[in-house]
mmCIF file of C-alpha atoms and ligand atoms in Angstrom:
data_model
loop_
_atom_site.group_PDB
_atom_site.id
_atom_site.type_symbol
_atom_site.label_atom_id
_atom_site.label_comp_id
_atom_site.label_asym_id
_atom_site.label_seq_id
_atom_site.Cartn_x
_atom_site.Cartn_y
_atom_site.Cartn_z
ATOM 1 C CA UNK A 1 33.935 -19.698 -25.540
ATOM 2 C CA UNK A 2 33.496 -17.965 -22.228
ATOM 3 C CA UNK A 3 32.881 -20.986 -20.016
ATOM 4 C CA UNK A 4 34.331 -24.466 -20.183
ATOM 5 C CA UNK A 5 33.532 -27.403 -17.876
ATOM 6 C CA UNK A 6 35.573 -30.353 -16.318
ATOM 7 C CA UNK A 7 34.742 -32.624 -19.177
ATOM 8 C CA UNK A 8 35.633 -30.174 -21.991
ATOM 9 C CA UNK A 9 32.215 -30.135 -23.406
ATOM 10 C CA UNK A 10 30.993 -26.823 -25.198
ATOM 11 C CA UNK A 11 28.636 -24.874 -22.698
ATOM 12 C CA UNK A 12 25.596 -25.511 -24.661
ATOM 13 C CA UNK A 13 25.891 -29.282 -23.886
ATOM 14 C CA UNK A 14 26.193 -28.675 -20.221
ATOM 15 C CA UNK A 15 23.685 -25.682 -19.946
ATOM 16 C CA UNK A 16 23.410 -24.821 -16.162
ATOM 17 C CA UNK A 17 20.067 -23.409 -16.858
ATOM 18 C CA UNK A 18 18.923 -27.157 -17.202
ATOM 19 C CA UNK A 19 21.195 -28.321 -14.289
ATOM 20 C CA UNK A 20 20.018 -25.677 -11.780
ATOM 21 C CA UNK A 21 16.697 -25.042 -13.080
ATOM 22 C CA UNK A 22 14.678 -27.935 -14.477
ATOM 23 C CA UNK A 23 11.243 -26.004 -14.076
ATOM 24 C CA UNK A 24 10.971 -22.644 -15.751
ATOM 25 C CA UNK A 25 10.228 -19.482 -13.601
ATOM 26 C CA UNK A 26 6.453 -18.866 -14.534
ATOM 27 C CA UNK A 27 5.020 -15.264 -14.932
ATOM 28 C CA UNK A 28 1.294 -15.011 -15.192
ATOM 29 C CA UNK A 29 -0.183 -11.677 -16.017
ATOM 30 C CA UNK A 30 -3.939 -10.644 -15.592
ATOM 31 C CA UNK A 31 -4.518 -7.568 -17.632
ATOM 32 C CA UNK A 32 -7.226 -5.697 -19.650
ATOM 33 C CA UNK A 33 -4.560 -4.806 -22.115
ATOM 34 C CA UNK A 34 -2.645 -7.979 -23.147
ATOM 35 C CA UNK A 35 -1.080 -6.055 -26.196
ATOM 36 C CA UNK A 36 1.087 -4.049 -23.891
ATOM 37 C CA UNK A 37 3.185 -7.136 -23.173
ATOM 38 C CA UNK A 38 3.828 -8.180 -26.762
ATOM 39 C CA UNK A 39 6.932 -6.310 -27.534
ATOM 40 C CA UNK A 40 8.457 -6.213 -24.180
ATOM 41 C CA UNK A 41 8.179 -10.012 -23.889
ATOM 42 C CA UNK A 42 9.427 -10.643 -27.363
ATOM 43 C CA UNK A 43 12.658 -8.997 -27.434
ATOM 44 C CA UNK A 44 16.112 -9.046 -25.720
ATOM 45 C CA UNK A 45 16.603 -10.663 -22.395
ATOM 46 C CA UNK A 46 13.099 -11.919 -21.687
ATOM 47 C CA UNK A 47 12.754 -13.446 -25.323
ATOM 48 C CA UNK A 48 15.909 -15.232 -24.874
ATOM 49 C CA UNK A 49 15.150 -16.494 -21.425
ATOM 50 C CA UNK A 50 11.763 -17.836 -22.756
ATOM 51 C CA UNK A 51 13.549 -19.425 -25.923
ATOM 52 C CA UNK A 52 15.947 -21.201 -23.485
ATOM 53 C CA UNK A 53 13.011 -22.472 -21.486
ATOM 54 C CA UNK A 54 14.229 -20.996 -18.170
ATOM 55 C CA UNK A 55 11.311 -18.555 -17.969
ATOM 56 C CA UNK A 56 7.688 -18.617 -19.166
ATOM 57 C CA UNK A 57 5.224 -15.853 -19.518
ATOM 58 C CA UNK A 58 1.481 -16.209 -19.995
ATOM 59 C CA UNK A 59 -0.720 -13.155 -20.421
ATOM 60 C CA UNK A 60 -4.254 -13.463 -19.491
ATOM 61 C CA UNK A 61 -7.047 -11.297 -20.983
ATOM 62 C CA UNK A 62 -9.236 -10.198 -17.796
ATOM 63 C CA UNK A 63 -12.098 -9.565 -20.093
ATOM 64 C CA UNK A 64 -12.318 -13.328 -20.756
ATOM 65 C CA UNK A 65 -13.404 -13.654 -17.216
ATOM 66 C CA UNK A 66 -16.034 -10.885 -17.403
ATOM 67 C CA UNK A 67 -19.672 -11.782 -17.689
ATOM 68 C CA UNK A 68 -22.690 -9.949 -19.326
ATOM 69 C CA UNK A 69 -23.338 -8.283 -22.645
ATOM 70 C CA UNK A 70 -20.601 -5.747 -22.202
ATOM 71 C CA UNK A 71 -18.060 -8.119 -20.473
ATOM 72 C CA UNK A 72 -17.298 -4.963 -18.188
ATOM 73 C CA UNK A 73 -14.217 -5.090 -16.008
ATOM 74 C CA UNK A 74 -14.943 -1.795 -14.223
ATOM 75 C CA UNK A 75 -17.915 0.299 -12.712
ATOM 76 C CA UNK A 76 -18.816 3.488 -11.028
ATOM 77 C CA UNK A 77 -17.760 3.879 -7.516
ATOM 78 C CA UNK A 78 -20.141 3.631 -4.525
ATOM 79 C CA UNK A 79 -20.481 6.853 -2.828
ATOM 80 C CA UNK A 80 -19.808 8.761 -6.053
ATOM 81 C CA UNK A 81 -16.715 10.409 -7.322
ATOM 82 C CA UNK A 82 -14.976 10.589 -10.523
ATOM 83 C CA UNK A 83 -13.502 7.659 -12.473
ATOM 84 C CA UNK A 84 -14.121 3.966 -12.583
ATOM 85 C CA UNK A 85 -13.396 1.216 -10.323
ATOM 86 C CA UNK A 86 -12.042 -2.314 -11.135
ATOM 87 C CA UNK A 87 -14.773 -4.687 -10.328
ATOM 88 C CA UNK A 88 -13.907 -7.544 -8.051
ATOM 89 C CA UNK A 89 -15.753 -10.526 -9.894
ATOM 90 C CA UNK A 90 -13.510 -10.617 -13.119
ATOM 91 C CA UNK A 91 -10.416 -10.198 -11.293
ATOM 92 C CA UNK A 92 -11.289 -12.969 -8.677
ATOM 93 C CA UNK A 93 -12.563 -15.381 -11.356
ATOM 94 C CA UNK A 94 -9.171 -14.709 -13.433
ATOM 95 C CA UNK A 95 -7.127 -15.296 -10.216
ATOM 96 C CA UNK A 96 -9.057 -18.576 -9.521
ATOM 97 C CA UNK A 97 -8.872 -19.692 -13.139
ATOM 98 C CA UNK A 98 -5.298 -18.792 -13.630
ATOM 99 C CA UNK A 99 -4.156 -20.289 -10.373
ATOM 100 C CA UNK A 100 -6.301 -23.488 -10.253
ATOM 101 C CA UNK A 101 -3.603 -25.509 -12.401
ATOM 102 C CA UNK A 102 -0.743 -24.072 -10.673
ATOM 103 C CA UNK A 103 1.140 -25.576 -7.797
ATOM 104 C CA UNK A 104 2.103 -22.748 -5.466
ATOM 105 C CA UNK A 105 1.166 -19.448 -7.169
ATOM 106 C CA UNK A 106 2.155 -16.269 -5.486
ATOM 107 C CA UNK A 107 -0.363 -13.455 -6.298
ATOM 108 C CA UNK A 108 0.764 -9.882 -6.611
ATOM 109 C CA UNK A 109 -1.259 -6.720 -7.015
ATOM 110 C CA UNK A 110 0.658 -3.942 -8.888
ATOM 111 C CA UNK A 111 -0.394 -0.502 -7.310
ATOM 112 C CA UNK A 112 1.151 2.650 -5.851
ATOM 113 C CA UNK A 113 -0.075 1.516 -2.412
ATOM 114 C CA UNK A 114 2.032 -1.432 -2.267
ATOM 115 C CA UNK A 115 5.376 -1.989 -0.714
ATOM 116 C CA UNK A 116 8.256 -0.338 -2.675
ATOM 117 C CA UNK A 117 10.110 -2.661 -4.855
ATOM 118 C CA UNK A 118 13.793 -3.210 -3.853
ATOM 119 C CA UNK A 119 16.514 -5.342 -4.947
ATOM 120 C CA UNK A 120 15.904 -7.415 -1.951
ATOM 121 C CA UNK A 121 12.184 -7.716 -2.720
ATOM 122 C CA UNK A 122 13.190 -8.841 -6.314
ATOM 123 C CA UNK A 123 15.381 -11.547 -4.713
ATOM 124 C CA UNK A 124 12.672 -12.671 -2.428
ATOM 125 C CA UNK A 125 10.294 -13.060 -5.577
ATOM 126 C CA UNK A 126 12.928 -14.737 -7.752
ATOM 127 C CA UNK A 127 12.999 -17.439 -5.090
ATOM 128 C CA UNK A 128 9.387 -18.454 -5.931
ATOM 129 C CA UNK A 129 8.423 -20.624 -8.773
ATOM 130 C CA UNK A 130 5.230 -19.064 -10.083
ATOM 131 C CA UNK A 131 4.288 -15.353 -9.896
ATOM 132 C CA UNK A 132 0.822 -14.073 -10.854
ATOM 133 C CA UNK A 133 0.335 -10.400 -11.450
ATOM 134 C CA UNK A 134 -2.854 -8.598 -11.425
ATOM 135 C CA UNK A 135 -2.595 -5.134 -13.164
ATOM 136 C CA UNK A 136 -4.819 -2.581 -11.589
ATOM 137 C CA UNK A 137 -5.810 0.507 -13.573
ATOM 138 C CA UNK A 138 -5.187 4.056 -12.243
ATOM 139 C CA UNK A 139 -8.511 5.057 -10.971
ATOM 140 C CA UNK A 140 -8.397 2.229 -8.544
ATOM 141 C CA UNK A 141 -9.520 -1.221 -7.809
ATOM 142 C CA UNK A 142 -12.299 -2.672 -5.568
ATOM 143 C CA UNK A 143 -10.793 -2.868 -2.073
ATOM 144 C CA UNK A 144 -12.167 -6.415 -1.695
ATOM 145 C CA UNK A 145 -9.781 -7.520 -4.353
ATOM 146 C CA UNK A 146 -6.896 -7.170 -1.983
ATOM 147 C CA UNK A 147 -8.278 -10.210 0.069
ATOM 148 C CA UNK A 148 -7.451 -12.410 -3.035
ATOM 149 C CA UNK A 149 -3.769 -11.557 -3.535
ATOM 150 C CA UNK A 150 -0.658 -12.488 -1.246
ATOM 151 C CA UNK A 151 0.889 -9.047 -1.507
ATOM 152 C CA UNK A 152 0.867 -5.631 -2.973
ATOM 153 C CA UNK A 153 3.707 -4.115 -4.711
ATOM 154 C CA UNK A 154 4.667 -0.781 -6.048
ATOM 155 C CA UNK A 155 7.317 0.141 -8.565
ATOM 156 C CA UNK A 156 7.751 3.737 -7.512
ATOM 157 C CA UNK A 157 6.011 6.898 -5.975
ATOM 158 C CA UNK A 158 4.217 7.935 -9.222
ATOM 159 C CA UNK A 159 0.959 7.124 -10.845
ATOM 160 C CA UNK A 160 1.100 4.893 -13.895
ATOM 161 C CA UNK A 161 -2.071 4.431 -16.231
ATOM 162 C CA UNK A 162 -2.106 1.004 -15.066
ATOM 163 C CA UNK A 163 -0.113 -1.694 -13.402
ATOM 164 C CA UNK A 164 0.936 -3.340 -16.644
ATOM 165 C CA UNK A 165 4.150 -1.208 -16.957
ATOM 166 C CA UNK A 166 4.922 -1.941 -13.357
ATOM 167 C CA UNK A 167 4.578 -5.661 -13.731
ATOM 168 C CA UNK A 168 7.069 -5.587 -16.540
ATOM 169 C CA UNK A 169 9.458 -3.823 -14.466
ATOM 170 C CA UNK A 170 9.033 -6.550 -11.777
ATOM 171 C CA UNK A 171 9.229 -9.305 -14.433
ATOM 172 C CA UNK A 172 12.432 -7.942 -15.908
ATOM 173 C CA UNK A 173 14.149 -7.508 -12.469
ATOM 174 C CA UNK A 174 13.141 -10.900 -11.111
ATOM 175 C CA UNK A 175 14.016 -12.647 -14.643
ATOM 176 C CA UNK A 176 17.581 -11.355 -14.241
ATOM 177 C CA UNK A 177 17.886 -13.357 -11.203
ATOM 178 C CA UNK A 178 16.795 -16.666 -12.521
ATOM 179 C CA UNK A 179 19.684 -19.040 -13.111
ATOM 180 C CA UNK A 180 20.382 -19.036 -16.791
ATOM 181 C CA UNK A 181 18.851 -15.839 -17.627
ATOM 182 C CA UNK A 182 21.969 -13.561 -17.476
ATOM 183 C CA UNK A 183 25.432 -14.639 -18.120
ATOM 184 C CA UNK A 184 27.718 -15.354 -15.197
ATOM 185 C CA UNK A 185 29.826 -12.340 -15.752
ATOM 186 C CA UNK A 186 26.983 -9.995 -15.726
ATOM 187 C CA UNK A 187 25.409 -11.610 -12.754
ATOM 188 C CA UNK A 188 28.694 -11.226 -10.745
ATOM 189 C CA UNK A 189 28.472 -7.417 -11.592
ATOM 190 C CA UNK A 190 24.929 -7.524 -10.289
ATOM 191 C CA UNK A 191 26.264 -8.943 -7.068
ATOM 192 C CA UNK A 192 28.585 -6.029 -6.844
ATOM 193 C CA UNK A 193 25.581 -3.550 -7.045
ATOM 194 C CA UNK A 194 24.026 -5.484 -4.077
ATOM 195 C CA UNK A 195 26.954 -4.231 -2.090
ATOM 196 C CA UNK A 196 24.675 -1.345 -2.060
ATOM 197 C CA UNK A 197 26.880 1.194 -4.107
ATOM 198 C CA UNK A 198 26.099 2.876 -7.586
ATOM 199 C CA UNK A 199 28.223 1.638 -10.540
ATOM 200 C CA UNK A 200 31.558 3.408 -11.457
ATOM 201 C CA UNK A 201 31.704 5.457 -14.463
ATOM 202 C CA UNK A 202 32.337 3.304 -17.661
ATOM 203 C CA UNK A 203 34.043 4.357 -20.903
ATOM 204 C CA UNK A 204 34.500 2.860 -24.274
ATOM 205 C CA UNK A 205 36.161 4.202 -27.528
ATOM 206 C CA UNK A 206 37.028 6.748 -28.722
ATOM 207 C CA UNK A 207 39.547 7.913 -26.113
ATOM 208 C CA UNK A 208 38.484 11.417 -26.821
ATOM 209 C CA UNK A 209 35.041 12.429 -27.732
ATOM 210 C CA UNK A 210 34.185 16.147 -28.288
ATOM 211 C CA UNK A 211 37.110 17.049 -26.025
ATOM 212 C CA UNK A 212 36.031 14.829 -23.185
ATOM 213 C CA UNK A 213 38.948 12.331 -22.399
ATOM 214 C CA UNK A 214 38.710 8.924 -20.985
ATOM 215 C CA UNK A 215 40.471 8.964 -17.676
ATOM 216 C CA UNK A 216 44.013 8.127 -18.014
ATOM 217 C CA UNK A 217 44.202 5.300 -15.485
ATOM 218 C CA UNK A 218 41.809 3.139 -17.472
ATOM 219 C CA UNK A 219 44.380 3.199 -20.462
ATOM 220 C CA UNK A 220 47.090 2.331 -18.120
ATOM 221 C CA UNK A 221 46.632 -1.387 -18.224
ATOM 222 C CA UNK A 222 47.244 -1.530 -14.420
ATOM 223 C CA UNK A 223 44.500 -3.563 -13.261
ATOM 224 C CA UNK A 224 44.901 -3.273 -9.552
ATOM 225 C CA UNK A 225 44.927 0.469 -9.897
ATOM 226 C CA UNK A 226 42.017 0.518 -12.216
ATOM 227 C CA UNK A 227 39.976 -1.559 -9.511
ATOM 228 C CA UNK A 228 41.046 0.915 -6.741
ATOM 229 C CA UNK A 229 39.927 3.788 -9.105
ATOM 230 C CA UNK A 230 36.532 2.101 -9.792
ATOM 231 C CA UNK A 231 35.786 1.426 -6.220
ATOM 232 C CA UNK A 232 36.655 4.911 -5.104
ATOM 233 C CA UNK A 233 34.569 6.478 -7.952
ATOM 234 C CA UNK A 234 31.610 4.175 -6.924
ATOM 235 C CA UNK A 235 32.014 5.424 -3.338
ATOM 236 C CA UNK A 236 32.322 9.074 -4.334
ATOM 237 C CA UNK A 237 29.321 8.847 -6.747
ATOM 238 C CA UNK A 238 27.083 7.055 -4.219
ATOM 239 C CA UNK A 239 27.978 9.558 -1.414
ATOM 240 C CA UNK A 240 27.086 12.374 -4.062
ATOM 241 C CA UNK A 241 23.984 11.151 -5.536
ATOM 242 C CA UNK A 242 22.623 8.507 -3.026
ATOM 243 C CA UNK A 243 23.826 9.093 0.578
ATOM 244 C CA UNK A 244 20.764 6.957 1.647
ATOM 245 C CA UNK A 245 22.474 4.038 -0.153
ATOM 246 C CA UNK A 246 25.976 4.890 1.245
ATOM 247 C CA UNK A 247 24.541 4.767 4.755
ATOM 248 C CA UNK A 248 23.399 1.171 4.284
ATOM 249 C CA UNK A 249 26.279 -0.088 2.056
ATOM 250 C CA UNK A 250 28.677 -2.931 3.032
ATOM 251 C CA UNK A 251 32.067 -0.951 3.255
ATOM 252 C CA UNK A 252 35.493 -2.209 4.022
ATOM 253 C CA UNK A 253 37.925 -0.681 6.353
ATOM 254 C CA UNK A 254 39.793 0.697 3.170
ATOM 255 C CA UNK A 255 36.661 2.262 1.801
ATOM 256 C CA UNK A 256 35.770 4.068 5.139
ATOM 257 C CA UNK A 257 39.483 5.104 5.450
ATOM 258 C CA UNK A 258 39.319 6.457 1.952
ATOM 259 C CA UNK A 259 36.055 8.156 2.214
ATOM 260 C CA UNK A 260 37.140 9.942 5.541
ATOM 261 C CA UNK A 261 40.387 10.907 3.978
ATOM 262 C CA UNK A 262 38.501 12.255 0.899
ATOM 263 C CA UNK A 263 36.015 14.561 2.802
ATOM 264 C CA UNK A 264 39.147 16.338 4.562
ATOM 265 C CA UNK A 265 40.550 17.335 1.348
HETATM 266 C C1 JF5 B 301 -2.547 1.481 -10.528
HETATM 267 C C2 JF5 B 301 -4.470 1.631 -8.544
HETATM 268 C C3 JF5 B 301 -2.954 0.448 -10.062
HETATM 269 O O1 JF5 B 301 0.438 3.343 -10.819
HETATM 270 C C4 JF5 B 301 0.784 2.288 -10.666
HETATM 271 C C5 JF5 B 301 1.942 1.993 -9.916
HETATM 272 C C6 JF5 B 301 2.876 2.748 -9.544
HETATM 273 N N1 JF5 B 301 3.793 2.064 -8.930
HETATM 274 N N2 JF5 B 301 3.556 0.923 -8.879
HETATM 275 C C7 JF5 B 301 2.491 0.551 -9.663
HETATM 276 O O2 JF5 B 301 -0.062 1.184 -10.867
HETATM 277 C C8 JF5 B 301 -1.280 1.584 -11.549
HETATM 278 C C9 JF5 B 301 -2.741 2.562 -10.162
HETATM 279 C C10 JF5 B 301 -3.934 2.770 -9.132
HETATM 280 C C11 JF5 B 301 -3.999 0.247 -9.128
#
């Protein structure tokens, strides 16, 4: 039993997910490819979170909101050019249909033109109760769709075939911050990432693998020394790989002293 409580009941009778989070975090997804969400939402963390009732995910088929014989969701661009553009009517009908019964839906368009997703943005989104994602397709969406969403988010400077995988990225990252989704130990670790440094190197058995040994300090049992080593490794690694992160990280006086000393050697 990893966690007890003051009245000595097993954790499952005092589940903090129910105490702290009486309403599940809701994710609604509007997409022309609902099947893309089947496995990602059916395994691992997101499955457990849904089973526990702290997260709920609803996938909505955009085609259900399209009209006409062909139920088209895209059309050729005005002014010519190649590719197809997502039509505004089905998307806006879907947004209205999906949002109508919801209390304070926050509508997000996934596209490379959005603001870049950061852990700070993830935390901001996790503070909301209901997120509604519109998955654009790569050739583009009618510009007027933007008037019907609250914000536009990008998961990185590259082109995906559609916003679906981007939506899954956002959902996974946000769900991790919902109380009761990730264990207390892991979420404390996550906080340590939010100090803005990369993680220290991790090892497990065996002690030697193909001639590569686990650093001696980790076998020492000296927990204070291990903690110091890990902090230094995190600092060094961040300076080497992500100097941009180091520039903005929260550093103690000890950290700064140690980094300065390290660059003189
Ligand atoms: C998309 C117009 C949606 O490629 C992406 C994407 C990249 N980062 N975040 C999202 O989404 C597909 C492309 C063009 C709308």
